[in-house]
Amino acid sequence: MRKWISYPHREGTISRQAHADFPAEAIYEREVGRSGFFGPATHLHHKHPPTGWSAWEGPLRPRAFDLNELPHGTPAPWDAPLVLHNAQCKLRIWRCDQAMTQLFRNADGDDLLFIHAGSGELFCDYGHLSYRDGDYILVPRSTSWRIEPASPTTMLMVETSNGAYQLPEKGLVGPHAIFDEAVLDVPAIDDAFKAQQTEDEWQVVIKRRGALSTVTYPYNPLDAIGWHGNLSVARVNWRDIRPLMSHRYHLPPSAHTTFVADGFVICTFVPRPIESDPGALKVPFYHNNDDYDEVIFYHAGDFFSRDNIKPGMLTFHPAGFTHGPHPKAFAKAMTDPKKFTDEVAVMIDARDALEQGPGLASVEWQGYVDSWKPKS
């Protein structure tokens, strides 16, 4: 891996290093970048915060939704409320407190299940896997599966439509960084799996092109006695993630990429030490990520760059405007920064514009766009 040296143009009063050592007369840095932090970028220094708007009109705006307020207890994943979607990506939030009585098979794409709350057992073509809060469970396309919650379970479901999930290329830091693939767990053909292999009638509900079909078997089709290969359901917990860090430089969100799909990526923000160098920025930088819509689902902890955000909420920042930390968080970071973050959040960056699902407007925090306004 190598690249030719380039000499970016410099104009006016600047810092020599992005996200660090800001000039005293212009402490507000804004990154304008392409291709999700991987393309060309420019850093501008402003006299005023780039999010210091006094009014906003029109449909393009930052939005926040309290997904806790959406309908509870849908019995099956295909009934889970659609939150955001485009042709490549579908986000749903599903709450389940009873064992599924049918199997589900998504023939439209892989599903990634992030367990926001609860615990239980998952049974699938490949065997049996226990789950707990904070687990990512990757379910390959056309896998039959069901869950038996031990406690009420809430999960964020992210479908990669007509695509597949892969791991990011880790480049200079090597394949074992962030998490070693050895921490990935797969289902087992264990006693619990064999015990559910009855001759009772079971149905498999298959989703294809958004339509549902039901196939009935006179036995439980999860009847495998073994398997071998390199395609399977897999599990990794956020607690297994060891984030990339720099004590002198605030890394971009792309450094925290966990999964890559066609047209979007999924990143995981986990607890870490905050930058300790006196000149380093200690909160997310103001940025225009103008090729991607940015979505963050807040799972747990204290969300240090946002006010009035709690677990189970979701923010949506469509491409086209500058976003960044709230004024109070930025001011605190400049004068009395925290030493450690304790937040856990899932970010989805989508290349194509996302649309809101039906019913999402009813749980929107209408005042979110005004939370960056200067206080009078």
mmCIF file of C-alpha atoms in Angstrom:
data_model
loop_
_atom_site.group_PDB
_atom_site.id
_atom_site.type_symbol
_atom_site.label_atom_id
_atom_site.label_comp_id
_atom_site.label_asym_id
_atom_site.label_seq_id
_atom_site.Cartn_x
_atom_site.Cartn_y
_atom_site.Cartn_z
ATOM 1 C CA MET A 1 0.000 0.000 0.000
ATOM 2 C CA ARG A 2 1.528 3.297 -1.041
ATOM 3 C CA LYS A 3 0.644 6.627 -2.595
ATOM 4 C CA TRP A 4 2.448 9.530 -4.157
ATOM 5 C CA ILE A 5 3.073 12.579 -1.992
ATOM 6 C CA SER A 6 0.733 15.481 -2.707
ATOM 7 C CA TYR A 7 0.990 19.120 -1.685
ATOM 8 C CA PRO A 8 -2.475 20.499 -0.902
ATOM 9 C CA HIS A 9 -3.130 24.182 -1.489
ATOM 10 C CA ARG A 10 -3.108 26.369 1.655
ATOM 11 C CA GLU A 11 -4.846 29.725 1.914
ATOM 12 C CA GLY A 12 -5.107 32.261 4.707
ATOM 13 C CA THR A 13 -4.964 31.398 8.396
ATOM 14 C CA ILE A 14 -5.023 27.671 8.925
ATOM 15 C CA SER A 15 -3.850 24.828 11.129
ATOM 16 C CA ARG A 16 -1.103 22.663 9.674
ATOM 17 C CA GLN A 17 -2.843 19.483 10.869
ATOM 18 C CA ALA A 18 -6.539 18.664 10.473
ATOM 19 C CA HIS A 19 -8.490 18.454 13.763
ATOM 20 C CA ALA A 20 -5.651 19.891 15.840
ATOM 21 C CA ASP A 21 -3.908 23.117 16.846
ATOM 22 C CA PHE A 22 -6.578 25.513 15.598
ATOM 23 C CA PRO A 23 -5.665 29.175 15.096
ATOM 24 C CA ALA A 24 -6.832 31.254 18.054
ATOM 25 C CA GLU A 25 -8.926 33.616 15.916
ATOM 26 C CA ALA A 26 -10.803 30.812 14.072
ATOM 27 C CA ILE A 27 -11.309 27.754 16.281
ATOM 28 C CA TYR A 28 -14.200 26.375 14.232
ATOM 29 C CA GLU A 29 -12.924 23.865 11.675
ATOM 30 C CA ARG A 30 -15.211 22.414 8.993
ATOM 31 C CA GLU A 31 -14.275 19.420 6.872
ATOM 32 C CA VAL A 32 -15.750 19.315 3.369
ATOM 33 C CA GLY A 33 -15.138 15.837 2.031
ATOM 34 C CA ARG A 34 -16.178 13.288 -0.548
ATOM 35 C CA SER A 35 -16.620 9.518 -0.585
ATOM 36 C CA GLY A 36 -17.279 9.098 3.119
ATOM 37 C CA PHE A 37 -13.961 10.398 4.501
ATOM 38 C CA PHE A 38 -11.973 8.442 1.906
ATOM 39 C CA GLY A 39 -11.959 11.031 -0.897
ATOM 40 C CA PRO A 40 -10.550 14.527 -1.361
ATOM 41 C CA ALA A 41 -11.206 16.918 1.510
ATOM 42 C CA THR A 42 -10.661 20.529 2.512
ATOM 43 C CA HIS A 43 -10.615 21.994 6.017
ATOM 44 C CA LEU A 44 -11.959 25.495 6.415
ATOM 45 C CA HIS A 45 -11.521 27.618 9.532
ATOM 46 C CA HIS A 46 -14.448 29.840 10.487
ATOM 47 C CA LYS A 47 -14.985 32.669 12.918
ATOM 48 C CA HIS A 48 -18.424 31.290 13.852
ATOM 49 C CA PRO A 49 -19.674 27.728 14.392
ATOM 50 C CA PRO A 50 -20.804 26.203 11.058
ATOM 51 C CA THR A 51 -23.995 24.995 12.760
ATOM 52 C CA GLY A 52 -24.893 28.373 14.257
ATOM 53 C CA TRP A 53 -28.041 28.892 12.205
ATOM 54 C CA SER A 54 -30.832 31.096 13.532
ATOM 55 C CA ALA A 55 -33.674 29.705 11.380
ATOM 56 C CA TRP A 56 -34.342 26.773 9.044
ATOM 57 C CA GLU A 57 -37.050 26.279 6.410
ATOM 58 C CA GLY A 58 -37.673 23.432 3.991
ATOM 59 C CA PRO A 59 -37.589 19.621 4.178
ATOM 60 C CA LEU A 60 -33.800 19.163 4.373
ATOM 61 C CA ARG A 61 -32.797 19.312 8.034
ATOM 62 C CA PRO A 62 -31.256 17.287 10.857
ATOM 63 C CA ARG A 63 -33.842 15.014 12.412
ATOM 64 C CA ALA A 64 -34.113 12.962 15.589
ATOM 65 C CA PHE A 65 -36.600 10.211 16.368
ATOM 66 C CA ASP A 66 -37.457 8.412 19.594
ATOM 67 C CA LEU A 67 -37.845 4.836 18.406
ATOM 68 C CA ASN A 68 -38.942 3.851 21.916
ATOM 69 C CA GLU A 69 -42.306 5.408 21.056
ATOM 70 C CA LEU A 70 -42.990 3.238 17.995
ATOM 71 C CA PRO A 71 -45.528 0.362 18.304
ATOM 72 C CA HIS A 72 -44.383 -2.476 20.561
ATOM 73 C CA GLY A 73 -44.635 -6.219 20.420
ATOM 74 C CA THR A 74 -45.032 -7.143 16.747
ATOM 75 C CA PRO A 75 -44.916 -10.958 16.695
ATOM 76 C CA ALA A 76 -42.662 -11.368 13.659
ATOM 77 C CA PRO A 77 -39.721 -9.522 12.078
ATOM 78 C CA TRP A 78 -41.522 -8.894 8.788
ATOM 79 C CA ASP A 79 -44.045 -6.762 10.702
ATOM 80 C CA ALA A 80 -41.359 -4.591 12.328
ATOM 81 C CA PRO A 81 -41.797 -0.854 11.636
ATOM 82 C CA LEU A 82 -39.754 0.435 8.698
ATOM 83 C CA VAL A 83 -37.645 3.353 9.935
ATOM 84 C CA LEU A 84 -35.485 4.453 6.987
ATOM 85 C CA HIS A 85 -34.891 2.911 3.581
ATOM 86 C CA ASN A 86 -33.524 3.172 0.064
ATOM 87 C CA ALA A 87 -32.971 0.620 -2.690
ATOM 88 C CA GLN A 88 -29.907 -0.828 -0.932
ATOM 89 C CA CYS A 89 -30.677 -0.500 2.747
ATOM 90 C CA LYS A 90 -33.700 -0.998 5.012
ATOM 91 C CA LEU A 91 -33.714 -0.164 8.744
ATOM 92 C CA ARG A 92 -36.383 -1.577 11.052
ATOM 93 C CA ILE A 93 -36.812 -1.624 14.812
ATOM 94 C CA TRP A 94 -38.350 -4.813 16.217
ATOM 95 C CA ARG A 95 -39.534 -5.596 19.717
ATOM 96 C CA CYS A 96 -40.291 -9.228 20.498
ATOM 97 C CA ASP A 97 -41.251 -10.746 23.857
ATOM 98 C CA GLN A 98 -42.491 -14.189 22.773
ATOM 99 C CA ALA A 99 -40.944 -17.105 20.911
ATOM 100 C CA MET A 100 -41.473 -16.941 17.161
ATOM 101 C CA THR A 101 -43.963 -19.560 15.993
ATOM 102 C CA GLN A 102 -42.750 -19.469 12.368
ATOM 103 C CA LEU A 103 -39.348 -19.375 10.737
ATOM 104 C CA PHE A 104 -38.273 -16.328 8.720
ATOM 105 C CA ARG A 105 -36.208 -16.349 5.540
ATOM 106 C CA ASN A 106 -35.229 -13.087 3.833
ATOM 107 C CA ALA A 107 -34.598 -13.772 0.156
ATOM 108 C CA ASP A 108 -34.051 -10.055 -0.546
ATOM 109 C CA GLY A 109 -30.679 -9.730 1.199
ATOM 110 C CA ASP A 110 -28.585 -10.264 4.319
ATOM 111 C CA ASP A 111 -29.958 -9.080 7.669
ATOM 112 C CA LEU A 112 -27.825 -7.595 10.424
ATOM 113 C CA LEU A 113 -29.537 -7.780 13.821
ATOM 114 C CA PHE A 114 -28.209 -5.433 16.514
ATOM 115 C CA ILE A 115 -29.585 -6.476 19.893
ATOM 116 C CA HIS A 116 -30.424 -3.229 21.684
ATOM 117 C CA ALA A 117 -32.025 -4.918 24.691
ATOM 118 C CA GLY A 118 -32.859 -8.411 25.863
ATOM 119 C CA SER A 119 -31.409 -11.883 25.644
ATOM 120 C CA GLY A 120 -32.445 -15.262 24.333
ATOM 121 C CA GLU A 121 -31.790 -18.021 21.852
ATOM 122 C CA LEU A 122 -31.565 -17.989 18.065
ATOM 123 C CA PHE A 123 -32.148 -21.125 16.025
ATOM 124 C CA CYS A 124 -31.273 -21.225 12.336
ATOM 125 C CA ASP A 125 -30.175 -23.532 9.529
ATOM 126 C CA TYR A 126 -26.676 -23.646 11.034
ATOM 127 C CA GLY A 127 -27.638 -24.494 14.601
ATOM 128 C CA HIS A 128 -28.218 -22.703 17.911
ATOM 129 C CA LEU A 129 -26.726 -19.418 19.162
ATOM 130 C CA SER A 130 -27.453 -17.498 22.371
ATOM 131 C CA TYR A 131 -27.702 -13.715 22.187
ATOM 132 C CA ARG A 132 -27.509 -10.778 24.596
ATOM 133 C CA ASP A 133 -27.631 -6.984 24.472
ATOM 134 C CA GLY A 134 -24.946 -5.465 22.275
ATOM 135 C CA ASP A 135 -24.676 -8.423 19.910
ATOM 136 C CA TYR A 136 -24.493 -8.035 16.165
ATOM 137 C CA ILE A 137 -25.915 -11.147 14.504
ATOM 138 C CA LEU A 138 -25.256 -11.443 10.776
ATOM 139 C CA VAL A 139 -27.879 -13.571 9.024
ATOM 140 C CA PRO A 140 -26.951 -14.420 5.416
ATOM 141 C CA ARG A 141 -29.562 -14.109 2.714
ATOM 142 C CA SER A 142 -32.148 -16.926 2.587
ATOM 143 C CA THR A 143 -31.226 -18.344 5.991
ATOM 144 C CA SER A 144 -34.197 -19.695 7.948
ATOM 145 C CA TRP A 145 -34.206 -18.508 11.568
ATOM 146 C CA ARG A 146 -36.286 -17.796 14.642
ATOM 147 C CA ILE A 147 -35.697 -16.481 18.162
ATOM 148 C CA GLU A 148 -36.897 -17.483 21.623
ATOM 149 C CA PRO A 149 -36.482 -14.440 23.888
ATOM 150 C CA ALA A 150 -35.508 -15.111 27.503
ATOM 151 C CA SER A 151 -36.288 -11.455 28.180
ATOM 152 C CA PRO A 152 -38.125 -8.911 26.002
ATOM 153 C CA THR A 153 -35.876 -8.223 23.033
ATOM 154 C CA THR A 154 -35.478 -5.054 20.985
ATOM 155 C CA MET A 155 -33.294 -5.114 17.905
ATOM 156 C CA LEU A 156 -32.286 -2.800 15.097
ATOM 157 C CA MET A 157 -32.566 -4.774 11.852
ATOM 158 C CA VAL A 158 -30.511 -3.543 8.891
ATOM 159 C CA GLU A 159 -31.131 -5.310 5.586
ATOM 160 C CA THR A 160 -28.648 -4.991 2.735
ATOM 161 C CA SER A 161 -31.106 -5.396 -0.118
ATOM 162 C CA ASN A 162 -29.813 -7.611 -2.929
ATOM 163 C CA GLY A 163 -26.377 -7.468 -1.336
ATOM 164 C CA ALA A 164 -24.118 -8.995 1.279
ATOM 165 C CA TYR A 165 -22.222 -7.859 4.363
ATOM 166 C CA GLN A 166 -18.454 -8.017 4.434
ATOM 167 C CA LEU A 167 -15.715 -6.813 6.768
ATOM 168 C CA PRO A 168 -13.747 -3.639 5.988
ATOM 169 C CA GLU A 169 -10.226 -3.741 4.607
ATOM 170 C CA LYS A 170 -8.025 -2.806 7.574
ATOM 171 C CA GLY A 171 -4.979 -1.762 5.615
ATOM 172 C CA LEU A 172 -1.878 -0.706 7.523
ATOM 173 C CA VAL A 173 -3.141 -1.858 10.919
ATOM 174 C CA GLY A 174 -3.595 -5.439 9.723
ATOM 175 C CA PRO A 175 -6.471 -7.954 9.796
ATOM 176 C CA HIS A 176 -6.547 -8.422 13.578
ATOM 177 C CA ALA A 177 -7.216 -4.761 14.416
ATOM 178 C CA ILE A 178 -10.591 -3.534 15.682
ATOM 179 C CA PHE A 179 -11.606 -7.132 16.253
ATOM 180 C CA ASP A 180 -9.885 -10.387 15.442
ATOM 181 C CA GLU A 181 -12.044 -12.672 13.305
ATOM 182 C CA ALA A 182 -11.375 -15.307 15.955
ATOM 183 C CA VAL A 183 -13.949 -13.554 18.174
ATOM 184 C CA LEU A 184 -16.733 -14.269 15.670
ATOM 185 C CA ASP A 185 -19.070 -16.946 17.009
ATOM 186 C CA VAL A 186 -21.140 -19.264 14.820
ATOM 187 C CA PRO A 187 -24.116 -21.469 15.714
ATOM 188 C CA ALA A 188 -23.567 -24.925 17.170
ATOM 189 C CA ILE A 189 -25.283 -28.243 16.481
ATOM 190 C CA ASP A 190 -25.762 -28.694 20.230
ATOM 191 C CA ASP A 191 -28.302 -30.375 22.498
ATOM 192 C CA ALA A 192 -30.612 -27.333 22.433
ATOM 193 C CA PHE A 193 -30.653 -27.427 18.630
ATOM 194 C CA LYS A 194 -31.284 -31.171 18.462
ATOM 195 C CA ALA A 195 -34.071 -30.909 21.059
ATOM 196 C CA GLN A 196 -36.121 -28.630 18.800
ATOM 197 C CA GLN A 197 -35.953 -31.041 15.828
ATOM 198 C CA THR A 198 -39.481 -32.366 16.210
ATOM 199 C CA GLU A 199 -41.924 -33.891 13.749
ATOM 200 C CA ASP A 200 -44.407 -31.089 14.417
ATOM 201 C CA GLU A 201 -45.671 -28.938 11.552
ATOM 202 C CA TRP A 202 -43.666 -25.743 10.924
ATOM 203 C CA GLN A 203 -43.991 -22.875 8.487
ATOM 204 C CA VAL A 204 -41.284 -20.811 6.844
ATOM 205 C CA VAL A 205 -42.271 -17.255 5.873
ATOM 206 C CA ILE A 206 -40.137 -16.081 2.936
ATOM 207 C CA LYS A 207 -39.760 -12.429 1.970
ATOM 208 C CA ARG A 208 -38.913 -11.856 -1.685
ATOM 209 C CA ARG A 209 -39.256 -8.497 -3.463
ATOM 210 C CA GLY A 210 -41.083 -7.298 -0.361
ATOM 211 C CA ALA A 211 -43.872 -9.891 -0.674
ATOM 212 C CA LEU A 212 -44.394 -12.760 1.771
ATOM 213 C CA SER A 213 -44.861 -16.440 0.919
ATOM 214 C CA THR A 214 -45.477 -19.236 3.421
ATOM 215 C CA VAL A 215 -44.122 -22.765 3.007
ATOM 216 C CA THR A 216 -45.457 -25.488 5.312
ATOM 217 C CA TYR A 217 -43.455 -28.550 6.372
ATOM 218 C CA PRO A 218 -44.774 -31.568 8.316
ATOM 219 C CA TYR A 219 -41.608 -31.340 10.473
ATOM 220 C CA ASN A 220 -39.175 -28.716 11.718
ATOM 221 C CA PRO A 221 -36.891 -27.930 8.737
ATOM 222 C CA LEU A 222 -34.120 -26.844 11.138
ATOM 223 C CA ASP A 223 -33.024 -30.480 11.195
ATOM 224 C CA ALA A 224 -29.346 -30.321 10.174
ATOM 225 C CA ILE A 225 -27.055 -32.823 11.898
ATOM 226 C CA GLY A 226 -23.879 -31.017 10.834
ATOM 227 C CA TRP A 227 -22.305 -28.627 8.338
ATOM 228 C CA HIS A 228 -18.960 -27.492 6.986
ATOM 229 C CA GLY A 229 -18.011 -24.412 4.984
ATOM 230 C CA ASN A 230 -17.318 -20.700 5.342
ATOM 231 C CA LEU A 231 -20.836 -19.246 5.059
ATOM 232 C CA SER A 232 -22.818 -19.012 8.277
ATOM 233 C CA VAL A 233 -24.726 -16.890 10.723
ATOM 234 C CA ALA A 234 -22.125 -15.055 12.832
ATOM 235 C CA ARG A 235 -22.150 -13.089 16.085
ATOM 236 C CA VAL A 236 -19.897 -10.337 17.457
ATOM 237 C CA ASN A 237 -20.609 -8.094 20.437
ATOM 238 C CA TRP A 238 -19.597 -4.431 20.688
ATOM 239 C CA ARG A 239 -17.641 -5.431 23.786
ATOM 240 C CA ASP A 240 -15.334 -7.430 21.479
ATOM 241 C CA ILE A 241 -14.448 -4.289 19.506
ATOM 242 C CA ARG A 242 -11.112 -2.623 20.302
ATOM 243 C CA PRO A 243 -11.367 0.781 18.626
ATOM 244 C CA LEU A 244 -8.605 2.498 16.728
ATOM 245 C CA MET A 245 -7.408 5.483 18.758
ATOM 246 C CA SER A 246 -4.972 8.364 18.633
ATOM 247 C CA HIS A 247 -4.138 10.536 21.607
ATOM 248 C CA ARG A 248 -3.160 13.381 19.252
ATOM 249 C CA TYR A 249 -5.797 13.252 16.485
ATOM 250 C CA HIS A 250 -9.586 12.787 16.403
ATOM 251 C CA LEU A 251 -10.114 9.909 13.975
ATOM 252 C CA PRO A 252 -12.957 10.143 11.433
ATOM 253 C CA PRO A 253 -16.015 7.895 11.825
ATOM 254 C CA SER A 254 -14.752 5.679 8.995
ATOM 255 C CA ALA A 255 -12.009 4.418 11.362
ATOM 256 C CA HIS A 256 -14.778 2.703 13.327
ATOM 257 C CA THR A 257 -16.271 0.763 10.387
ATOM 258 C CA THR A 258 -17.540 -2.668 11.451
ATOM 259 C CA PHE A 259 -19.355 -3.927 8.335
ATOM 260 C CA VAL A 260 -19.380 -2.907 4.677
ATOM 261 C CA ALA A 261 -22.267 -3.473 2.262
ATOM 262 C CA ASP A 262 -23.193 -2.290 -1.233
ATOM 263 C CA GLY A 263 -23.981 1.413 -0.882
ATOM 264 C CA PHE A 264 -23.547 1.792 2.878
ATOM 265 C CA VAL A 265 -21.318 1.039 5.846
ATOM 266 C CA ILE A 266 -22.035 0.304 9.496
ATOM 267 C CA CYS A 267 -19.741 1.776 12.151
ATOM 268 C CA THR A 268 -19.694 1.158 15.902
ATOM 269 C CA PHE A 269 -18.753 3.814 18.449
ATOM 270 C CA VAL A 270 -17.636 2.208 21.709
ATOM 271 C CA PRO A 271 -16.081 3.542 24.924
ATOM 272 C CA ARG A 272 -12.517 4.825 24.516
ATOM 273 C CA PRO A 273 -10.096 7.349 25.995
ATOM 274 C CA ILE A 274 -10.562 10.864 24.639
ATOM 275 C CA GLU A 275 -7.632 12.553 22.915
ATOM 276 C CA SER A 276 -5.157 13.842 25.509
ATOM 277 C CA ASP A 277 -2.911 16.093 23.403
ATOM 278 C CA PRO A 278 -3.677 19.722 24.370
ATOM 279 C CA GLY A 279 -4.106 20.816 20.756
ATOM 280 C CA ALA A 280 -6.240 17.880 19.551
ATOM 281 C CA LEU A 281 -9.974 18.224 18.922
ATOM 282 C CA LYS A 282 -11.879 16.197 21.511
ATOM 283 C CA VAL A 283 -15.355 15.994 19.989
ATOM 284 C CA PRO A 284 -16.512 14.999 16.481
ATOM 285 C CA PHE A 285 -15.472 17.659 14.006
ATOM 286 C CA TYR A 286 -17.909 19.786 12.004
ATOM 287 C CA HIS A 287 -18.193 18.226 8.572
ATOM 288 C CA ASN A 288 -19.995 18.088 5.276
ATOM 289 C CA ASN A 289 -20.062 14.414 4.280
ATOM 290 C CA ASP A 290 -21.805 15.384 1.082
ATOM 291 C CA ASP A 291 -21.968 11.967 -0.577
ATOM 292 C CA TYR A 292 -23.656 10.123 2.302
ATOM 293 C CA ASP A 293 -26.713 10.299 4.547
ATOM 294 C CA GLU A 294 -25.676 9.750 8.170
ATOM 295 C CA VAL A 295 -27.779 7.814 10.685
ATOM 296 C CA ILE A 296 -26.849 7.136 14.324
ATOM 297 C CA PHE A 297 -28.745 4.759 16.602
ATOM 298 C CA TYR A 298 -27.967 5.408 20.274
ATOM 299 C CA HIS A 299 -27.615 2.193 22.274
ATOM 300 C CA ALA A 300 -26.145 2.991 25.676
ATOM 301 C CA GLY A 301 -24.153 5.463 27.743
ATOM 302 C CA ASP A 302 -23.674 9.222 27.797
ATOM 303 C CA PHE A 303 -23.692 10.689 24.282
ATOM 304 C CA PHE A 304 -21.096 13.366 24.754
ATOM 305 C CA SER A 305 -21.576 15.318 21.491
ATOM 306 C CA ARG A 306 -25.396 15.600 21.733
ATOM 307 C CA ASP A 307 -27.876 17.095 24.209
ATOM 308 C CA ASN A 308 -31.181 15.444 25.130
ATOM 309 C CA ILE A 309 -30.404 12.136 23.446
ATOM 310 C CA LYS A 310 -31.185 8.861 25.216
ATOM 311 C CA PRO A 311 -30.820 5.158 24.387
ATOM 312 C CA GLY A 312 -33.260 3.995 21.729
ATOM 313 C CA MET A 313 -33.226 7.294 19.839
ATOM 314 C CA LEU A 314 -32.006 7.741 16.276
ATOM 315 C CA THR A 315 -30.645 10.820 14.509
ATOM 316 C CA PHE A 316 -30.754 11.341 10.753
ATOM 317 C CA HIS A 317 -28.509 13.873 9.024
ATOM 318 C CA PRO A 318 -29.137 13.832 5.257
ATOM 319 C CA ALA A 319 -26.307 14.927 2.984
ATOM 320 C CA GLY A 320 -26.210 18.593 2.058
ATOM 321 C CA PHE A 321 -25.492 20.575 5.221
ATOM 322 C CA THR A 322 -22.854 20.886 7.918
ATOM 323 C CA HIS A 323 -23.338 18.945 11.111
ATOM 324 C CA GLY A 324 -21.286 18.418 14.228
ATOM 325 C CA PRO A 325 -21.326 18.686 18.015
ATOM 326 C CA HIS A 326 -23.888 20.696 19.910
ATOM 327 C CA PRO A 327 -22.647 24.095 21.165
ATOM 328 C CA LYS A 328 -22.498 23.050 24.814
ATOM 329 C CA ALA A 329 -20.505 19.902 24.004
ATOM 330 C CA PHE A 330 -18.069 21.863 21.823
ATOM 331 C CA ALA A 331 -17.557 24.541 24.481
ATOM 332 C CA LYS A 332 -16.954 21.969 27.211
ATOM 333 C CA ALA A 333 -14.458 20.122 25.020
ATOM 334 C CA MET A 334 -12.480 23.352 24.565
ATOM 335 C CA THR A 335 -12.382 24.236 28.281
ATOM 336 C CA ASP A 336 -12.926 21.125 30.422
ATOM 337 C CA PRO A 337 -12.844 18.000 28.237
ATOM 338 C CA LYS A 338 -13.827 14.564 29.470
ATOM 339 C CA LYS A 339 -11.118 11.934 29.749
ATOM 340 C CA PHE A 340 -13.178 8.998 28.486
ATOM 341 C CA THR A 341 -16.293 8.370 26.406
ATOM 342 C CA ASP A 342 -18.800 5.825 27.658
ATOM 343 C CA GLU A 343 -21.188 5.882 24.703
ATOM 344 C CA VAL A 344 -22.177 2.978 22.467
ATOM 345 C CA ALA A 345 -23.837 3.821 19.155
ATOM 346 C CA VAL A 346 -24.367 2.309 15.724
ATOM 347 C CA MET A 347 -23.843 4.530 12.680
ATOM 348 C CA ILE A 348 -25.133 3.800 9.184
ATOM 349 C CA ASP A 349 -23.679 5.923 6.369
ATOM 350 C CA ALA A 350 -25.725 5.470 3.176
ATOM 351 C CA ARG A 351 -24.484 6.516 -0.272
ATOM 352 C CA ASP A 352 -27.993 7.052 -1.676
ATOM 353 C CA ALA A 353 -30.684 9.202 -0.077
ATOM 354 C CA LEU A 354 -32.756 7.527 2.623
ATOM 355 C CA GLU A 355 -36.524 7.901 2.895
ATOM 356 C CA GLN A 356 -38.516 7.898 6.119
ATOM 357 C CA GLY A 357 -40.781 4.976 6.847
ATOM 358 C CA PRO A 358 -44.514 5.408 7.536
ATOM 359 C CA GLY A 359 -45.258 6.480 11.070
ATOM 360 C CA LEU A 360 -41.789 7.849 11.781
ATOM 361 C CA ALA A 361 -43.016 11.461 11.771
ATOM 362 C CA SER A 362 -45.146 10.693 14.832
ATOM 363 C CA VAL A 363 -42.039 10.047 16.975
ATOM 364 C CA GLU A 364 -39.875 12.921 15.669
ATOM 365 C CA TRP A 365 -38.348 15.449 18.042
ATOM 366 C CA GLN A 366 -39.478 18.547 16.200
ATOM 367 C CA GLY A 367 -37.117 20.854 18.081
ATOM 368 C CA TYR A 368 -33.950 18.975 17.122
ATOM 369 C CA VAL A 369 -33.042 21.369 14.302
ATOM 370 C CA ASP A 370 -33.152 24.258 16.804
ATOM 371 C CA SER A 371 -30.811 22.564 19.289
ATOM 372 C CA TRP A 372 -27.783 24.101 17.536
ATOM 373 C CA LYS A 373 -29.180 27.644 17.634
ATOM 374 C CA PRO A 374 -27.137 30.156 19.623
ATOM 375 C CA LYS A 375 -28.752 30.769 22.995
ATOM 376 C CA SER A 376 -30.071 34.318 23.276
#
